[in-house]
XYZ file of C-alpha atoms in Angstrom:
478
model
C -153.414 -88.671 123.505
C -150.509 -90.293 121.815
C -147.674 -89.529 125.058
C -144.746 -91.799 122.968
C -145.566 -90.188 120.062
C -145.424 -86.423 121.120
C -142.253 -87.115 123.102
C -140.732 -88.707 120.194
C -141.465 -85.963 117.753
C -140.251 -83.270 120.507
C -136.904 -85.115 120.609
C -135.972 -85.291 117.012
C -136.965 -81.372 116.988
C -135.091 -80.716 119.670
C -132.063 -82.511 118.039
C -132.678 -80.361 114.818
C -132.761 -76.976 117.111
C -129.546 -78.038 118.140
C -127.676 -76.950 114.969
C -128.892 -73.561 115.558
C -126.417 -72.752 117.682
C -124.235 -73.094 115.054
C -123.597 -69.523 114.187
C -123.115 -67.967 117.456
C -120.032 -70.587 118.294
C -118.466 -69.693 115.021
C -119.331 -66.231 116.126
C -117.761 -66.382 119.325
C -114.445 -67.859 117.959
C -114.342 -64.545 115.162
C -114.849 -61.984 117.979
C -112.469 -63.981 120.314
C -115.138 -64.698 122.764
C -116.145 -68.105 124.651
C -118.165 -70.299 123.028
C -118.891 -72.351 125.802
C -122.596 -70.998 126.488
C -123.277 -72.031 123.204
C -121.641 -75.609 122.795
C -123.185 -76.816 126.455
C -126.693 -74.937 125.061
C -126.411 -77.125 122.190
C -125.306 -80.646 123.667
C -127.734 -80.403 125.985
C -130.498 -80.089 123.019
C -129.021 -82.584 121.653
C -128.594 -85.242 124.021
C -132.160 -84.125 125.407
C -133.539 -84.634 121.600
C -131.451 -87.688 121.134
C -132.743 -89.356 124.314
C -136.564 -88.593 123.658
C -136.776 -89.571 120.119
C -134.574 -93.050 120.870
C -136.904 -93.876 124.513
C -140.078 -93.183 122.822
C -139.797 -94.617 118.667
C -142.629 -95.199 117.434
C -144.247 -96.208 113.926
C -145.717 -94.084 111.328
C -145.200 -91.067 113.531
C -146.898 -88.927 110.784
C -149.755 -91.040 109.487
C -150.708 -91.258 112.973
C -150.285 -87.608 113.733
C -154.000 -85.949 115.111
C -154.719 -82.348 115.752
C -154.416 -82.639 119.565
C -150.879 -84.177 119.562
C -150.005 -81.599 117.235
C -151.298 -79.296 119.529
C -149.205 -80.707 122.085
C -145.998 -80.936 120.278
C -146.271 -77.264 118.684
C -146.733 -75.839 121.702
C -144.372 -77.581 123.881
C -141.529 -77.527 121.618
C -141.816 -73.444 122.021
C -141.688 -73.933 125.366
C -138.660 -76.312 125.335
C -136.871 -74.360 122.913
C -137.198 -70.952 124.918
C -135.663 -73.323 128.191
C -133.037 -74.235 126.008
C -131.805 -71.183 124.345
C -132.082 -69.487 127.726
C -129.316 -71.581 128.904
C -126.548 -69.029 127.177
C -127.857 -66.239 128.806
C -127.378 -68.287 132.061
C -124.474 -69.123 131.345
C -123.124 -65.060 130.926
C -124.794 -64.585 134.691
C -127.965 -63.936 133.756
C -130.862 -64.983 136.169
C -132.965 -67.559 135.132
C -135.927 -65.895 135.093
C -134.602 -63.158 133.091
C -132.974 -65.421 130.761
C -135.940 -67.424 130.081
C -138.308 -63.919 129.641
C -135.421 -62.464 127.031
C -135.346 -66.324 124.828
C -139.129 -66.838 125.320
C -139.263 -62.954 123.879
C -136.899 -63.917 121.566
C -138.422 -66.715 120.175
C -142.033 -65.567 119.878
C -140.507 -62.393 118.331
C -142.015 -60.303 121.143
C -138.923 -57.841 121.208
C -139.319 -57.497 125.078
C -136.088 -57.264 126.633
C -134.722 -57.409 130.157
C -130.982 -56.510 128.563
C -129.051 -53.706 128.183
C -127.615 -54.537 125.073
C -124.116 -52.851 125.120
C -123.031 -54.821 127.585
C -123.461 -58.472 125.885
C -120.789 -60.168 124.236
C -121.207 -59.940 119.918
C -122.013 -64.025 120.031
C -124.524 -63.237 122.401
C -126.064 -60.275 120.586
C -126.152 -62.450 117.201
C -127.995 -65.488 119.215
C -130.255 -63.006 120.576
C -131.145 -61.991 117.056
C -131.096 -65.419 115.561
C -134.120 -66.705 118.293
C -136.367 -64.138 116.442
C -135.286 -64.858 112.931
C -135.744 -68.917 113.953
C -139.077 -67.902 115.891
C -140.399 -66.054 112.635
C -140.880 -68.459 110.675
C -141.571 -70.968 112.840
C -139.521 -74.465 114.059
C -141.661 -76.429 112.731
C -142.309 -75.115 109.270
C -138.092 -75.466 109.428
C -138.462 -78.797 110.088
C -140.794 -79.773 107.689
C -138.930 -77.891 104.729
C -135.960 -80.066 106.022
C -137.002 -83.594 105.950
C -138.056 -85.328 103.183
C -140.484 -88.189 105.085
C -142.911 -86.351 105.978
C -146.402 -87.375 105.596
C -149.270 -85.789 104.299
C -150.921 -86.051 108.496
C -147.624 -83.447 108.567
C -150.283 -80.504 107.862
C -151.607 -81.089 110.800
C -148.466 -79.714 112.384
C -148.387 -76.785 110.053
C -152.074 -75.552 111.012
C -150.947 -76.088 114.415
C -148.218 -73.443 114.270
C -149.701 -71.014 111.985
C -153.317 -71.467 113.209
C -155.059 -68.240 111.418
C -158.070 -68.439 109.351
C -157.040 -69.990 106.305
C -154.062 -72.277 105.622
C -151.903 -70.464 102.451
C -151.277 -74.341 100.736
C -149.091 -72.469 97.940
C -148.152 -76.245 96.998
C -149.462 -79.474 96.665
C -147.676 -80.731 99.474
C -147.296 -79.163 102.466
C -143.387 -79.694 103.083
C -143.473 -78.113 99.363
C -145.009 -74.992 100.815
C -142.837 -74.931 103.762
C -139.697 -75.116 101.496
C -140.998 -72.852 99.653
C -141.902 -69.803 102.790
C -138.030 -70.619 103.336
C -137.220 -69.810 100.135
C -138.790 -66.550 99.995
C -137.969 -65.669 103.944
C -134.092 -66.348 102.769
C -133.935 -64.211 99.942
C -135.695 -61.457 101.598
C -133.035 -62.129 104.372
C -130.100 -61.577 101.860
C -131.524 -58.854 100.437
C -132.015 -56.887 103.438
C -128.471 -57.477 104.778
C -127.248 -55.857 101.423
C -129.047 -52.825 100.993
C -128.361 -52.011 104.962
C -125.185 -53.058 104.318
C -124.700 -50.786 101.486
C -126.045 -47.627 103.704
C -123.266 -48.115 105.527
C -124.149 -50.416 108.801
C -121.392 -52.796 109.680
C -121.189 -56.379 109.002
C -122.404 -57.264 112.097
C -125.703 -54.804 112.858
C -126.884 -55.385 109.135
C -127.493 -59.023 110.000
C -128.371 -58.674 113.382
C -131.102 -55.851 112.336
C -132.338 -58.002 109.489
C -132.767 -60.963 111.383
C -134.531 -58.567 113.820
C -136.824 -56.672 110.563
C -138.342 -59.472 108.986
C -139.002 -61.823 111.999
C -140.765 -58.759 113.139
C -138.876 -59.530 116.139
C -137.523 -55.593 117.449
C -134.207 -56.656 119.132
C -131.478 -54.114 118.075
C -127.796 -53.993 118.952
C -128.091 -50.577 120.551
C -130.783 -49.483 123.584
C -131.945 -46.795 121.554
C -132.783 -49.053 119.379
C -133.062 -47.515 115.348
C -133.017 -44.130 116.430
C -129.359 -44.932 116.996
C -128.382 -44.661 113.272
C -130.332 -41.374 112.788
C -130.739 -42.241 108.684
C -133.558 -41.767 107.251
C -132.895 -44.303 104.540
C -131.828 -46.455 106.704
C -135.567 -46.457 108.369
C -137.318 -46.257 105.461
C -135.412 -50.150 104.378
C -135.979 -51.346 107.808
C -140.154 -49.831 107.247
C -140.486 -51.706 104.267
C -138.670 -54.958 104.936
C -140.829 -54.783 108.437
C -143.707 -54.061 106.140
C -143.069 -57.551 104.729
C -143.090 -59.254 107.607
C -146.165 -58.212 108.421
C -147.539 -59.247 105.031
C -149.215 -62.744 104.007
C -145.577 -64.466 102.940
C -148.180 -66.613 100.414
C -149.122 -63.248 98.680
C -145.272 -62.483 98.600
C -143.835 -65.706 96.971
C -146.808 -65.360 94.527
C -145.512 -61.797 93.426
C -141.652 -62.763 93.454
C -143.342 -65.337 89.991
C -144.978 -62.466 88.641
C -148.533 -62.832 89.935
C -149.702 -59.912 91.652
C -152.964 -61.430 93.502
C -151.788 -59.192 96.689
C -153.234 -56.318 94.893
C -156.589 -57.606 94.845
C -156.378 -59.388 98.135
C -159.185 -57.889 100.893
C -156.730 -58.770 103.677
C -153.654 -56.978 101.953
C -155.715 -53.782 101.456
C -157.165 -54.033 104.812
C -153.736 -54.043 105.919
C -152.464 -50.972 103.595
C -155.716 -49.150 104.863
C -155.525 -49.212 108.479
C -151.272 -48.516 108.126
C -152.155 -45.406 106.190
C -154.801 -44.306 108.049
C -152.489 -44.279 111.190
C -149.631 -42.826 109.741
C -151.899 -39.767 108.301
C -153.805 -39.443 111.766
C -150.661 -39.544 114.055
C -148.610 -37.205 111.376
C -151.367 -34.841 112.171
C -151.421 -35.244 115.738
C -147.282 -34.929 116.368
C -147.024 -32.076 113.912
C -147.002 -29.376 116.900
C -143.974 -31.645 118.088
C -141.830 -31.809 114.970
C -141.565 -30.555 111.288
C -143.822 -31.988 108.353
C -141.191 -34.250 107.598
C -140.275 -35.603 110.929
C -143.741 -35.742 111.932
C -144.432 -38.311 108.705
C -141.390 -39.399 109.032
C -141.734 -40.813 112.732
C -145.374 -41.386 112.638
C -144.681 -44.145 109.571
C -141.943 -45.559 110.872
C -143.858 -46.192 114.313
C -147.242 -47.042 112.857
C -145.207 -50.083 110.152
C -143.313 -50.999 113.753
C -146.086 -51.229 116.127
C -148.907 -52.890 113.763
C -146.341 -55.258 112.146
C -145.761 -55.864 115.500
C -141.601 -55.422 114.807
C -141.360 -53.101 117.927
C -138.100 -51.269 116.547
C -138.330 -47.064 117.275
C -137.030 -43.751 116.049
C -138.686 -41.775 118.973
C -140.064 -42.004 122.299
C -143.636 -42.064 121.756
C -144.395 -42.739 125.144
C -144.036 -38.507 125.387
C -146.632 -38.658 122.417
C -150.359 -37.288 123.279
C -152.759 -39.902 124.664
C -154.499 -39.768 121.379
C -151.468 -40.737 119.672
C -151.022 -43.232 122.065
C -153.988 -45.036 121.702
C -153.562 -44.879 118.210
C -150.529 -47.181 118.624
C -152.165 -49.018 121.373
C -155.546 -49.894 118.587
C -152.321 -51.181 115.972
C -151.072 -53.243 119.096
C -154.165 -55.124 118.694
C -154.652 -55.527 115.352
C -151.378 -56.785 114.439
C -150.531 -58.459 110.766
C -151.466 -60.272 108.272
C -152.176 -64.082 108.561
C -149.449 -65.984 107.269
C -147.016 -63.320 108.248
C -144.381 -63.006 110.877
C -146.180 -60.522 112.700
C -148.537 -61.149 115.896
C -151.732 -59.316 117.188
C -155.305 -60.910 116.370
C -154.544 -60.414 112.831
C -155.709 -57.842 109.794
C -158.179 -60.810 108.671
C -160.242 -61.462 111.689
C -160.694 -58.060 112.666
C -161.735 -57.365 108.635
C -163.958 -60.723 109.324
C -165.247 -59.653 112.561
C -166.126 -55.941 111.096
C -168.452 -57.720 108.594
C -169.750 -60.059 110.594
C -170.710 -57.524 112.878
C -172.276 -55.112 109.931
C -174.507 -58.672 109.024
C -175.907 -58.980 112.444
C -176.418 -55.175 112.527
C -178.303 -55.603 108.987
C -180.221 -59.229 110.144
C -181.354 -57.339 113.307
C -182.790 -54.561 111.159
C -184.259 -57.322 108.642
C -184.876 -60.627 110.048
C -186.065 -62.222 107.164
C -182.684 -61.427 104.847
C -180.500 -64.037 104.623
C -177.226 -62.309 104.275
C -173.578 -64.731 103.995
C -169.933 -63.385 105.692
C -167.819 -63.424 102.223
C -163.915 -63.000 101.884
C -162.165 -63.186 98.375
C -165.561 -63.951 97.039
C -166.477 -66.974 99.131
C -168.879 -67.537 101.833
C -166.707 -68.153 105.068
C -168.227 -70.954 106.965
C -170.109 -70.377 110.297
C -167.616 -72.243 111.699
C -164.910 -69.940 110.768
C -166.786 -67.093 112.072
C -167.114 -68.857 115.445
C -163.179 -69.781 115.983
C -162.730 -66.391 115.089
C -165.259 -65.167 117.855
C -163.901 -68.001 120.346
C -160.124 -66.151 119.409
C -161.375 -62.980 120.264
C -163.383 -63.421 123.283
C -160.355 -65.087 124.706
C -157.846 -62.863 123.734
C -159.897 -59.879 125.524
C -160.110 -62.193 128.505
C -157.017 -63.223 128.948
C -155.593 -59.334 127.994
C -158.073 -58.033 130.751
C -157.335 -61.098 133.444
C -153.457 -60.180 132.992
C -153.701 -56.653 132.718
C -155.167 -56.517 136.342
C -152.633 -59.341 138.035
C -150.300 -56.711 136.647
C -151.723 -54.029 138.013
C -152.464 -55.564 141.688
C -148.802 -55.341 141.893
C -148.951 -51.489 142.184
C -148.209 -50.587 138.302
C -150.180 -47.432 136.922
C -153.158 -48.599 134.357
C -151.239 -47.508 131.421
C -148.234 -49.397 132.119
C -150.516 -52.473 132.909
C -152.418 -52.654 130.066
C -149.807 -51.768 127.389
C -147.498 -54.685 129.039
C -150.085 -57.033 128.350
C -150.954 -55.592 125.077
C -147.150 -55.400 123.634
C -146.370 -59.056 125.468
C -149.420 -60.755 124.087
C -149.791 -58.930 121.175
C -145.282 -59.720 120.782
C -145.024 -56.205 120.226
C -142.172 -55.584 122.517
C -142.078 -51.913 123.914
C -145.189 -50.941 125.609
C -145.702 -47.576 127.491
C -145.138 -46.004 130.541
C -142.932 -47.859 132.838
C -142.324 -50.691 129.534
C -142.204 -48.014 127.245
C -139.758 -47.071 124.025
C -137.311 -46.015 126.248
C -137.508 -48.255 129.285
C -137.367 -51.815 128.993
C -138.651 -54.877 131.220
C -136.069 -55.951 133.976
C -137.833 -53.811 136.505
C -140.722 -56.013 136.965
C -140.605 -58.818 139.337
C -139.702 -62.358 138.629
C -143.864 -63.805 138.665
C -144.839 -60.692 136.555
C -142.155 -61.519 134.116
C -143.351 -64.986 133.893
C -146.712 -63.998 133.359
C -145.998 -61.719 130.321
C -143.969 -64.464 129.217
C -146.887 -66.652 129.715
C -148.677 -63.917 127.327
C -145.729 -63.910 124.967
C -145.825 -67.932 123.984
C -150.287 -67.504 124.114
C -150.394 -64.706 121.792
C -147.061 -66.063 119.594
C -148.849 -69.545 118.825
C -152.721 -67.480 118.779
C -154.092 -68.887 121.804
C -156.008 -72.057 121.237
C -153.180 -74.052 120.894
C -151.427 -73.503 124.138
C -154.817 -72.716 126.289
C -155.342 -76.207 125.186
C -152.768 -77.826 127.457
C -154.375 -76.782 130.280
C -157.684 -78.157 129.249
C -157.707 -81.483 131.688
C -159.932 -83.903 128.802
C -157.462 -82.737 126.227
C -155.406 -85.368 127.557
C -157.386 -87.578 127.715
C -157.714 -90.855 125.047
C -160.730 -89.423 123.878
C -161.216 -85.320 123.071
């Protein structure tokens, strides 16, 4: 392990996350409010970033750049930057604990909140929103749509953060494609604060709920969250643009130049499947509880939120029927699309791992056949198929491991395992005690770090933190 050369690369990202608080301080000065949190937040990245990258320079950071430094540096800059935008919230009397669960959630777009938000300053509120829109994307996919020297090793670093199956190379060059994500997340960005602005939001909670939609973050402005605006059209933008989010953002910059591939893509239709599936079957199951149209109404909105993992809601579906509960529980799992902003295992490994399973069902049943895992018409390598087992496995694990630490502290099961399913998962509200219309700051201080644990495992899809903690990983040779 290259120690100079992670630390280095952690500084000048740390230097670059810096600027980010940016908004907020001109924020604060607009509403009239301190922007002291924000300026120490930021000099403190800086100097931090500044101090790394100058004690440890190095040489051809990026043409020396392996997959376990990048490993080390994607997963520790998370880590860094949730310390560092937590200072803020320390700053406005916040404890540090809960500070660091609300940026970590923030960040990894988990939407799990210890805050009531009504009584945080605006600047605050728009920070709190910007760590999800930064976190959606991803730092380092920013960074490498910024600077112009990177290397072709600099995909290395992109795989890192956006692990998934297959790595959407919609360019040549990888700080092409990154520019290019940016391009699209921006516009979609713009275009959401418009059309919410034009149904009549303020200012304010149109950008705050858009950098909230397509992160697939869930932070709102208000604690009930988009029930609050009671507008229909208002949820169906905030569906769709969350609906984005949750797609493949490859698929998306290929339709914005006229090619239409999504429409023909397994994983898209996957995706489209199970959403519809749970929107019919939970419209069906709340209809005793509300008109046909409030019914389909809800049951959309909350099937979009939960599998998209955006965590926003228009009704308390913890007072839902169990069924319809572990309807929404089964979409906690799944999650989105690869390449998206959204969390969860992901559309494409369960859609792998449901045909893998039919071949070993079929090569039980006939031996002899020799029978190939395809996707998009190509035969997925048995080494796919066995990260994608290794992911799975280990997500159960650590679900089941964290789901009874949770509940040795005296929480009911269903408020045990729908924490660890909405904090892994970054799904934000879970049920029961962490349900739509409770929040987290009741839990104590080690369970909080432990879902925040969950939160930063589940954001960066688990290999790549677990890793760390792997004692030969740091080791010269791995």
């Amino acid at each position: 392990m290259n120690i100079r050369l992670v630390l280095n690369l952690l500084g000048k990202l740390l230097s670059m996350f810096s600027l980010s608080f940016t908004l907020p301080i001109i924020a604060a000065f607009i509403y009239g409010e301190s922007a002291i949190p924000f300026v120490l937040a930021a000099g403190l990245s800086l100097s931090s970033g500044l101090f790394l990258s100058k004690a440890f320079k190095t040489e051809g950071e990026f043409e020396s750049l392996r997959h376990k430094e990048s490993f080390a540096i994607v997963a520790l800059i998370w880590l860094l930057m949730s310390v560092f935008g937590a200072v803020p919230y320390i700053i406005h009397h916040i404890s540090p604990v809960d500070a660091f669960f609300e940026s970590m959630s923030g960040f990894t777009t988990t939407g799990a909140s210890v805050l009531t938000p009504e009584e945080l300053p605006k600047s605050l509120l728009l920070w709190r929103s910007m760590t999800q829109w930064i976190g959606g994307m991803g730092i380092i996919v920013l960074f490498l749509a910024i600077f112009p020297n990177v290397a072709r090793r600099s995909a290395v670093l992109f795989q890192a953060e956006y692990p998934g199956v297959t790595l959407s190379k919609i360019k040549p060059r990888i700080r092409d494609t990154a520019l290019s994500l940016y391009k699209v997340y921006l516009t979609l960005t713009v275009l959401e604060i418009a059309v919410l602005y034009l149904l009549g939001l303020s200012l304010f909670d149109a950008v705050n709920h858009t950098f909230t939609t397509l992160s697939t973050g869930g932070y709102s402005t208000h604690s009930e969250s988009i029930a609050y605006f009671s507008n229909p059209y208002v949820e169906g933008v905030i569906a769709l643009f969350a609906f984005l989010g949750g797609m493949n953002f490859a698929l998306i910059y290929f339709a914005f130049r006229g090619n239409f591939t999504l429409l023909k893509n397994s994983e898209f239709r996957a995706y489209v499947v199970f959403l519809a599936i749970a929107s019919l079957a939970l419209t069906i199951l709340n209809i005793d509880k509300y008109s046909i149209f409030d019914s389909l109404r809800f049951s959309m909105f909350q099937s979009i939120s939960i599998m998209t993992t955006t965590g926003f809601t228009t009704a308390d579906f913890d007072t839902w029927s169990d069924s319809a509960k572990l309807i929404l529980l089964t979409l906690m799992f799944i999650g989105g699309s690869s390449g998206s902003t959204g969390g969860g295992i992901k559309v494409v490994r369960i859609y792998l791992l449901i045909k893998y399973s039919i071949q070993q069902i079929l090569r039980a049943a006939e031996p002899r056949t020799i029978r190939a895992v395809k996707f998009e018409g190509r035969a997925i390598k048995k080494e796919v198929l066995d990260d994608i087992a290794a992911f799975f496995i280990l997500y159960i694990f650590i679900f089941a491991l964290s789901s009874l630490i949770v509940s040795l502290f005296g929480y009911d099961v269903v408020t045990s395992i729908s924490a660890t399913a909405a904090t892994l998962g970054n799904v934000g509200p879970g049920m029961g005690l962490a349900g739509a219309s409770e929040n987290y700051v009741a839990f104590p201080s080690c369970i909080k770090l432990l879902l925040s644990m969950n939160m930063w495992i589940g954001r960066l899809e688990i290999f790549t933190v677990v890793s760390l903690f792997i004692p030969s990983f740091w080791r010269e040779r791995w």
